[in-house]
Tab-separated table of C-alpha atoms and ligand atoms in Angstrom:
chain	number	residue	atom	x	y	z
A	1	MET	CA	43.907	39.502	-73.165
A	2	SER	CA	47.210	40.282	-71.457
A	3	GLU	CA	49.235	37.568	-69.807
A	4	ALA	CA	48.604	39.023	-66.365
A	5	GLN	CA	44.888	39.097	-66.961
A	6	ALA	CA	44.890	35.513	-68.166
A	7	GLU	CA	46.884	34.490	-65.125
A	8	SER	CA	44.546	36.157	-62.668
A	9	GLN	CA	41.593	34.548	-64.386
A	10	MET	CA	43.296	31.180	-64.082
A	11	SER	CA	43.893	31.622	-60.393
A	12	ALA	CA	40.321	32.797	-59.901
A	13	LYS	CA	39.158	29.576	-61.544
A	14	GLY	CA	41.521	27.594	-59.353
A	15	LEU	CA	40.123	29.286	-56.250
A	16	ILE	CA	36.541	28.521	-57.227
A	17	GLY	CA	37.579	24.907	-57.774
A	18	ILE	CA	39.060	24.695	-54.299
A	19	ILE	CA	35.996	26.271	-52.714
A	20	LEU	CA	33.674	23.907	-54.570
A	21	ALA	CA	35.785	20.924	-53.599
A	22	ALA	CA	35.620	22.024	-49.970
A	23	ILE	CA	31.863	22.559	-50.031
A	24	ILE	CA	31.175	19.171	-51.559
A	25	GLY	CA	34.126	17.230	-50.204
A	26	ILE	CA	33.936	18.066	-46.499
A	27	PRO	CA	30.357	16.848	-45.921
A	28	VAL	CA	31.029	13.719	-47.951
A	29	PHE	CA	34.149	13.057	-45.916
A	30	ILE	CA	32.280	13.546	-42.635
A	31	TYR	CA	29.485	11.274	-43.853
A	32	LEU	CA	31.943	8.528	-44.744
A	33	VAL	CA	33.701	8.801	-41.381
A	34	ILE	CA	30.370	8.507	-39.565
A	35	LYS	CA	29.323	5.570	-41.723
A	36	LEU	CA	32.598	3.815	-40.998
A	37	ALA	CA	32.343	4.512	-37.283
A	38	THR	CA	28.816	3.135	-37.089
A	39	GLY	CA	29.742	0.048	-39.103
A	40	GLY	CA	27.520	1.013	-42.011
A	41	MET	CA	30.275	0.476	-44.544
A	42	MET	CA	30.964	-3.090	-43.592
A	43	LEU	CA	29.047	-5.855	-45.271
A	44	ASP	CA	27.775	-7.927	-42.412
A	45	ALA	CA	26.189	-11.169	-43.549
A	46	ALA	CA	24.366	-11.414	-40.222
A	47	SER	CA	22.774	-8.004	-40.560
A	48	PRO	CA	19.003	-8.007	-41.052
A	49	SER	CA	19.406	-6.239	-44.382
A	50	MET	CA	21.246	-9.243	-45.788
A	51	THR	CA	18.592	-11.920	-45.276
A	52	ASN	CA	17.275	-13.647	-48.371
A	53	GLU	CA	13.905	-11.967	-47.916
A	54	ALA	CA	15.455	-8.514	-47.722
A	55	ILE	CA	17.581	-9.139	-50.774
A	56	ALA	CA	14.621	-10.544	-52.712
A	57	ALA	CA	12.592	-7.467	-51.819
A	58	ARG	CA	15.366	-5.220	-53.105
A	59	VAL	CA	15.816	-7.006	-56.403
A	60	GLN	CA	12.105	-7.376	-57.102
A	61	PRO	CA	11.473	-6.495	-60.733
A	62	VAL	CA	9.491	-3.330	-61.304
A	63	GLY	CA	6.663	-5.221	-62.975
A	64	PHE	CA	5.905	-7.133	-59.825
A	65	ALA	CA	6.339	-4.219	-57.492
A	66	LYS	CA	3.663	-3.732	-54.898
A	67	LEU	CA	0.568	-1.884	-55.985
A	68	ASP	CA	0.523	1.778	-55.356
A	69	GLU	CA	-1.952	3.020	-52.797
A	70	SER	CA	-4.516	4.188	-55.333
A	71	GLY	CA	-7.248	2.639	-53.289
A	72	PRO	CA	-7.923	0.140	-50.535
A	73	PRO	CA	-7.276	-3.480	-51.565
A	74	GLY	CA	-10.147	-4.876	-53.617
A	75	SER	CA	-11.485	-1.491	-54.645
A	76	ARG	CA	-9.109	-0.571	-57.436
A	77	ASN	CA	-10.661	-0.103	-60.839
A	78	GLY	CA	-9.406	-1.573	-64.089
A	79	LYS	CA	-7.394	1.466	-65.082
A	80	ALA	CA	-5.596	1.666	-61.739
A	81	VAL	CA	-4.759	-2.041	-61.785
A	82	TYR	CA	-3.638	-1.885	-65.408
A	83	GLU	CA	-1.364	1.067	-64.767
A	84	SER	CA	0.241	-0.338	-61.657
A	85	VAL	CA	0.642	-3.985	-62.748
A	86	CYS	CA	-0.355	-5.077	-66.239
A	87	LEU	CA	1.218	-2.160	-68.072
A	88	SER	CA	4.717	-3.444	-67.402
A	89	CYS	CA	4.168	-6.140	-70.034
A	90	HIS	CA	1.071	-5.174	-71.979
A	91	ASP	CA	2.189	-1.671	-72.836
A	92	ALA	CA	5.256	-2.711	-74.817
A	93	GLY	CA	4.099	-6.237	-75.612
A	94	LEU	CA	6.787	-7.902	-73.511
A	95	ALA	CA	7.212	-11.676	-73.833
A	96	GLY	CA	4.512	-11.759	-76.497
A	97	ALA	CA	1.837	-10.056	-74.398
A	98	PRO	CA	-0.962	-8.604	-76.528
A	99	LYS	CA	-0.369	-4.860	-76.562
A	100	PHE	CA	-2.726	-2.365	-75.028
A	101	ALA	CA	-5.270	-1.038	-77.567
A	102	ASP	CA	-3.840	-3.276	-80.303
A	103	VAL	CA	-7.084	-4.421	-81.936
A	104	GLY	CA	-5.308	-6.956	-84.142
A	105	ALA	CA	-3.511	-8.611	-81.246
A	106	TRP	CA	-6.651	-8.768	-79.110
A	107	ALA	CA	-9.325	-9.762	-81.653
A	108	ALA	CA	-8.844	-13.530	-81.378
A	109	ARG	CA	-8.458	-13.298	-77.611
A	110	LEU	CA	-11.622	-11.264	-77.159
A	111	SER	CA	-13.587	-13.952	-78.959
A	112	LYS	CA	-12.706	-16.388	-76.137
A	113	GLY	CA	-15.160	-14.458	-74.006
A	114	PHE	CA	-14.760	-12.419	-70.853
A	115	ALA	CA	-15.012	-15.338	-68.416
A	116	THR	CA	-12.184	-17.268	-70.086
A	117	LEU	CA	-9.931	-14.235	-70.325
A	118	VAL	CA	-10.516	-13.410	-66.665
A	119	ASP	CA	-9.799	-17.014	-65.755
A	120	HIS	CA	-6.544	-16.957	-67.719
A	121	ALA	CA	-5.524	-13.631	-66.218
A	122	ASN	CA	-6.222	-14.877	-62.690
A	123	LYS	CA	-4.621	-18.310	-63.027
A	124	GLY	CA	-1.916	-17.524	-65.545
A	125	PHE	CA	-1.640	-18.455	-69.209
A	126	ASN	CA	1.695	-19.495	-70.775
A	127	ALA	CA	4.100	-16.569	-70.251
A	128	MET	CA	1.334	-14.554	-68.595
A	129	PRO	CA	1.824	-15.020	-64.837
A	130	ALA	CA	-1.202	-15.471	-62.572
A	131	LYS	CA	-2.617	-12.025	-61.766
A	132	GLY	CA	0.265	-10.514	-63.710
A	133	GLY	CA	2.488	-11.485	-60.773
A	134	ALA	CA	0.624	-9.294	-58.269
A	135	ALA	CA	-0.764	-11.913	-55.907
A	136	ASP	CA	-2.388	-9.279	-53.709
A	137	LEU	CA	-4.922	-8.381	-56.418
A	138	THR	CA	-8.419	-9.712	-55.840
A	139	ASP	CA	-10.047	-11.744	-58.629
A	140	ASP	CA	-12.429	-8.857	-59.249
A	141	GLU	CA	-9.610	-6.363	-59.589
A	142	VAL	CA	-7.982	-8.569	-62.213
A	143	ALA	CA	-11.341	-8.913	-63.982
A	144	ARG	CA	-11.686	-5.110	-64.016
A	145	ALA	CA	-8.235	-4.804	-65.577
A	146	VAL	CA	-9.161	-7.412	-68.199
A	147	ALA	CA	-12.301	-5.416	-69.035
A	148	TYR	CA	-10.287	-2.191	-69.180
A	149	MET	CA	-7.678	-3.701	-71.490
A	150	GLY	CA	-10.206	-5.625	-73.586
A	151	ASN	CA	-12.381	-2.543	-74.079
A	152	ALA	CA	-9.377	-0.493	-75.144
A	153	ALA	CA	-8.940	-3.007	-77.974
A	154	GLY	CA	-12.547	-3.062	-79.122
A	155	GLY	CA	-14.148	-5.345	-76.504
A	156	LYS	CA	-17.498	-4.618	-74.898
A	157	PHE	CA	-16.960	-5.848	-71.378
A	158	THR	CA	-18.388	-4.466	-68.177
A	159	GLU	CA	-15.982	-3.989	-65.285
A	160	PRO	CA	-17.275	-5.824	-62.226
A	161	ALA	CA	-18.608	-3.204	-59.832
A	162	VAL	CA	-16.490	-2.148	-56.901
A	163	ALA	CA	-18.260	-3.749	-53.953
A	164	GLY	CA	-17.174	-1.039	-51.581
A	165	ALA	CA	-18.642	1.749	-53.743
A	166	ALA	CA	-21.936	1.925	-51.881
A	167	ALA	CA	-20.208	1.795	-48.516
A	168	GLY	CA	-17.818	4.486	-49.694
A	169	ALA	CA	-20.707	6.775	-50.564
A	170	VAL	CA	-22.106	6.474	-47.069
A	171	ALA	CA	-18.716	7.093	-45.519
A	172	LYS	CA	-18.190	10.169	-47.711
A	173	ILE	CA	-17.638	13.294	-45.703
A	174	ASP	CA	-20.656	15.533	-45.434
A	175	PRO	CA	-19.443	18.946	-46.683
A	176	ALA	CA	-21.444	20.675	-43.933
A	177	VAL	CA	-19.666	18.694	-41.235
A	178	LYS	CA	-16.284	19.141	-42.903
A	179	GLY	CA	-16.893	22.886	-43.259
A	180	LYS	CA	-17.581	23.283	-39.553
A	181	GLU	CA	-14.539	21.199	-38.708
A	182	ILE	CA	-12.259	23.436	-40.771
A	183	TYR	CA	-13.928	26.576	-39.442
A	184	ASP	CA	-13.407	25.430	-35.864
A	185	SER	CA	-9.762	24.633	-36.412
A	186	VAL	CA	-8.683	27.470	-38.729
A	187	CYS	CA	-11.127	30.298	-39.397
A	188	MET	CA	-12.419	30.650	-35.854
A	189	ALA	CA	-9.179	32.286	-34.780
A	190	CYS	CA	-10.221	35.497	-36.523
A	191	HIS	CA	-13.871	35.171	-37.454
A	192	THR	CA	-15.286	34.418	-33.998
A	193	SER	CA	-13.789	37.444	-32.275
A	194	GLY	CA	-13.551	39.639	-35.356
A	195	ALA	CA	-9.779	39.850	-34.998
A	196	ALA	CA	-8.016	42.130	-37.494
A	197	GLY	CA	-11.374	43.367	-38.757
A	198	ALA	CA	-12.660	39.950	-39.840
A	199	PRO	CA	-16.442	39.841	-40.336
A	200	LYS	CA	-17.758	37.946	-37.304
A	201	PHE	CA	-19.478	34.604	-37.356
A	202	GLY	CA	-23.258	35.195	-37.340
A	203	ASP	CA	-22.927	38.992	-37.694
A	204	LYS	CA	-25.468	39.773	-40.432
A	205	ALA	CA	-24.577	43.484	-40.610
A	206	ALA	CA	-20.884	42.747	-41.078
A	207	TRP	CA	-21.561	40.192	-43.805
A	208	ALA	CA	-24.293	41.943	-45.797
A	209	PRO	CA	-22.030	44.319	-47.758
A	210	ARG	CA	-19.603	41.480	-48.507
A	211	LEU	CA	-22.363	39.323	-49.929
A	212	LYS	CA	-23.923	41.909	-52.218
A	213	ASP	CA	-22.237	40.285	-55.241
A	214	GLY	CA	-23.228	36.831	-54.062
A	215	VAL	CA	-21.711	34.144	-51.872
A	216	GLU	CA	-19.492	32.747	-54.617
A	217	ALA	CA	-17.886	36.132	-55.249
A	218	ALA	CA	-17.112	36.535	-51.540
A	219	ILE	CA	-15.620	33.057	-51.368
A	220	LYS	CA	-13.479	33.773	-54.425
A	221	ILE	CA	-12.087	36.874	-52.694
A	222	ALA	CA	-11.383	34.828	-49.574
A	223	ILE	CA	-9.553	32.128	-51.558
A	224	ALA	CA	-7.286	34.786	-53.054
A	225	GLY	CA	-6.900	36.613	-49.729
A	226	LYS	CA	-7.754	40.231	-49.002
A	227	GLY	CA	-6.174	42.705	-46.587
A	228	ALA	CA	-5.590	40.970	-43.254
A	229	MET	CA	-7.383	37.837	-44.530
A	230	PRO	CA	-4.642	35.494	-45.737
A	231	ALA	CA	-5.297	33.437	-48.875
A	232	LYS	CA	-7.742	30.677	-47.836
A	233	GLY	CA	-7.412	32.020	-44.274
A	234	GLY	CA	-4.088	30.230	-44.158
A	235	TYR	CA	-5.832	26.877	-44.673
A	236	SER	CA	-3.617	24.483	-46.616
A	237	GLY	CA	-6.295	22.077	-47.860
A	238	SER	CA	-8.152	22.074	-51.167
A	239	ASP	CA	-10.299	24.877	-52.552
A	240	GLU	CA	-13.345	22.604	-52.176
A	241	GLU	CA	-12.688	22.178	-48.488
A	242	PHE	CA	-12.135	25.877	-48.007
A	243	HIS	CA	-15.366	26.450	-49.896
A	244	ALA	CA	-17.229	24.244	-47.417
A	245	ALA	CA	-15.771	26.188	-44.483
A	246	ALA	CA	-16.656	29.525	-46.088
A	247	GLU	CA	-20.205	28.350	-46.741
A	248	TYR	CA	-20.532	27.348	-43.132
A	249	LEU	CA	-19.195	30.715	-41.979
A	250	ILE	CA	-21.343	32.752	-44.384
A	251	GLY	CA	-24.373	30.561	-43.732
A	252	SER	CA	-24.297	31.718	-40.128
A	253	ALA	CA	-25.006	35.296	-41.233
A	254	LYS	CA	-27.615	34.849	-43.920
B	1	HEC	C1	5.073	-10.405	-66.914
B	1	HEC	C2	4.342	-9.916	-68.049
B	1	HEC	C3	2.833	-9.750	-67.922
B	1	HEC	C4	2.128	-9.031	-66.975
B	1	HEC	C5	2.685	-8.213	-65.809
B	1	HEC	C6	0.747	-9.167	-67.326
B	1	HEC	N1	0.602	-9.939	-68.447
B	1	HEC	FE1	-1.160	-10.494	-69.347
B	1	HEC	N2	-0.110	-11.530	-70.745
B	1	HEC	C7	1.250	-11.662	-70.796
B	1	HEC	C8	1.612	-12.515	-71.923
B	1	HEC	C9	3.017	-12.896	-72.322
B	1	HEC	C10	0.390	-12.897	-72.520
B	1	HEC	C11	0.213	-13.807	-73.724
B	1	HEC	C12	0.127	-15.221	-73.250
B	1	HEC	C13	-0.109	-16.173	-74.401
B	1	HEC	O1	-1.101	-15.976	-75.125
B	1	HEC	O2	0.668	-17.090	-74.521
B	1	HEC	C14	-0.667	-12.261	-71.762
B	1	HEC	C15	-2.013	-12.413	-72.045
B	1	HEC	C16	-3.044	-11.844	-71.312
B	1	HEC	C17	-4.445	-12.020	-71.577
B	1	HEC	C18	-5.042	-12.854	-72.691
B	1	HEC	C19	-5.228	-14.237	-72.212
B	1	HEC	C20	-5.826	-15.101	-73.309
B	1	HEC	O3	-6.536	-16.032	-72.964
B	1	HEC	O4	-5.568	-14.864	-74.481
B	1	HEC	C21	-5.131	-11.308	-70.635
B	1	HEC	C22	-6.629	-11.214	-70.519
B	1	HEC	C23	-4.144	-10.693	-69.788
B	1	HEC	N3	-2.885	-11.042	-70.216
B	1	HEC	C24	-4.457	-9.890	-68.727
B	1	HEC	C25	-3.519	-9.303	-67.871
B	1	HEC	C26	-3.885	-8.511	-66.755
B	1	HEC	C27	-5.290	-8.148	-66.343
B	1	HEC	C28	-2.713	-8.118	-66.166
B	1	HEC	C29	-2.537	-7.250	-64.937
B	1	HEC	C30	-3.256	-7.638	-63.751
B	1	HEC	C31	-1.632	-8.722	-66.918
B	1	HEC	N4	-2.172	-9.425	-67.961
B	1	HEC	C32	-0.285	-8.578	-66.609
B	1	HEC	C33	2.179	-11.085	-69.942
B	1	HEC	C34	1.857	-10.311	-68.839
B	2	HEC	C1	-5.767	35.663	-39.683
B	2	HEC	C2	-7.181	35.976	-39.558
B	2	HEC	C3	-8.157	35.231	-40.473
B	2	HEC	C4	-8.319	33.875	-40.616
B	2	HEC	C5	-7.553	32.771	-39.921
B	2	HEC	C6	-9.406	33.700	-41.554
B	2	HEC	N1	-9.858	34.911	-41.970
B	2	HEC	FE1	-11.349	35.252	-43.325
B	2	HEC	N2	-11.081	37.243	-43.132
B	2	HEC	C7	-10.176	37.873	-42.293
B	2	HEC	C8	-10.262	39.302	-42.473
B	2	HEC	C9	-9.434	40.323	-41.746
B	2	HEC	C10	-11.256	39.532	-43.454
B	2	HEC	C11	-11.695	40.860	-44.001
B	2	HEC	C12	-10.736	41.249	-45.116
B	2	HEC	C13	-11.031	42.616	-45.684
B	2	HEC	O1	-12.170	42.843	-46.050
B	2	HEC	O2	-10.081	43.374	-45.784
B	2	HEC	C14	-11.749	38.200	-43.850
B	2	HEC	C15	-12.733	37.995	-44.807
B	2	HEC	C16	-13.248	36.768	-45.140
B	2	HEC	C17	-14.305	36.551	-46.106
B	2	HEC	C18	-15.042	37.634	-46.871
B	2	HEC	C19	-14.293	38.037	-48.124
B	2	HEC	C20	-14.995	39.205	-48.774
B	2	HEC	O3	-15.549	39.021	-49.857
B	2	HEC	O4	-14.989	40.277	-48.199
B	2	HEC	C21	-14.540	35.205	-46.157
B	2	HEC	C22	-15.558	34.492	-47.028
B	2	HEC	C23	-13.606	34.586	-45.246
B	2	HEC	N3	-12.847	35.541	-44.655
B	2	HEC	C24	-13.558	33.222	-45.033
B	2	HEC	C25	-12.624	32.634	-44.198
B	2	HEC	C26	-12.532	31.210	-44.015
B	2	HEC	C27	-13.479	30.197	-44.632
B	2	HEC	C28	-11.495	30.986	-43.170
B	2	HEC	C29	-10.966	29.674	-42.659
B	2	HEC	C30	-10.617	28.663	-43.634
B	2	HEC	C31	-10.936	32.288	-42.813
B	2	HEC	N4	-11.637	33.238	-43.471
B	2	HEC	C32	-9.868	32.450	-41.967
B	2	HEC	C33	-9.297	37.239	-41.456
B	2	HEC	C34	-9.119	35.872	-41.328
């Protein structure tokens, strides 16, 4: 490489450095100026973010973090409770906690019986905090987690049933109703008027050739999109939901 070449490469590198510095540096500078102007940089002991409660919330250890929203309170199963709370100690065996699925560590504990273990888990037992530190767990949720953990280590416990399960089944969305809802809000735009050549709602003649390979085949095509029909008709929900809407639409022409 000649000296001139090397030099021009150096200055090219220098230029890139300056450009990068400008791209990154200018926004950061502006951000800092704004922060300073709005007082964000000053530590104000009177600010609401500096109360004891706010600080405590910020320094909360991960193990005692709030439960994730894997279900409404009281309805979480053993696995969900274990993974969001108990795992923080029982996975690694922290503070002498019997490890998950460690048959040796659990054998003597299992022989105490389910009721005793649940009682200990709910009320605390030596270094094991009550409810694993998650006070918002219901007793049943803790019991489900005990069953889940115990069974993983050779126990034969039954997780207490989720009381809301029956109610949940009733509240479950009827696919027929859901299908109509989606049709009315998304598919109708084309399939009611036949816009862009869409087979019309209730038009048997328009649908017959499309259904010759069966309803499922037609729905598969619609999920992938075809011609002026966008994939899933532009619907952003799940395939199951789209399926319900397609069934409702096709059902009108059968
Ligand atoms: C902060 C750590 C920690 C968390 C979180 C935790 N445990 Fe524990 N757990 C322990 C320790 C330590 C022991 C052992 C206590 C002993 O035997 O002295 C233990 C023991 C147990 C036992 C056995 C009790 C017995 O009588 O032998 C059960 C059951 C149990 N934990 C259930 C749970 C459940 C359910 C959760 C989640 C809801 C949970 N633990 C969360 C630390 C924890
Ligand atoms: C932007 C207009 C448009 C929207 C919105 C739309 N479709 Fe379509 N759809 C079409 C067109 C056009 C065709 C015909 C495509 C072709 O055959 O080239 C079609 C075809 C279909 C077919 C038949 C596929 C086949 O096998 O020929 C089904 C099923 C279907 N749409 C379902 C739906 C459902 C369900 C929705 C709503 C979630 C929906 N579409 C929303 C335009 C639309």
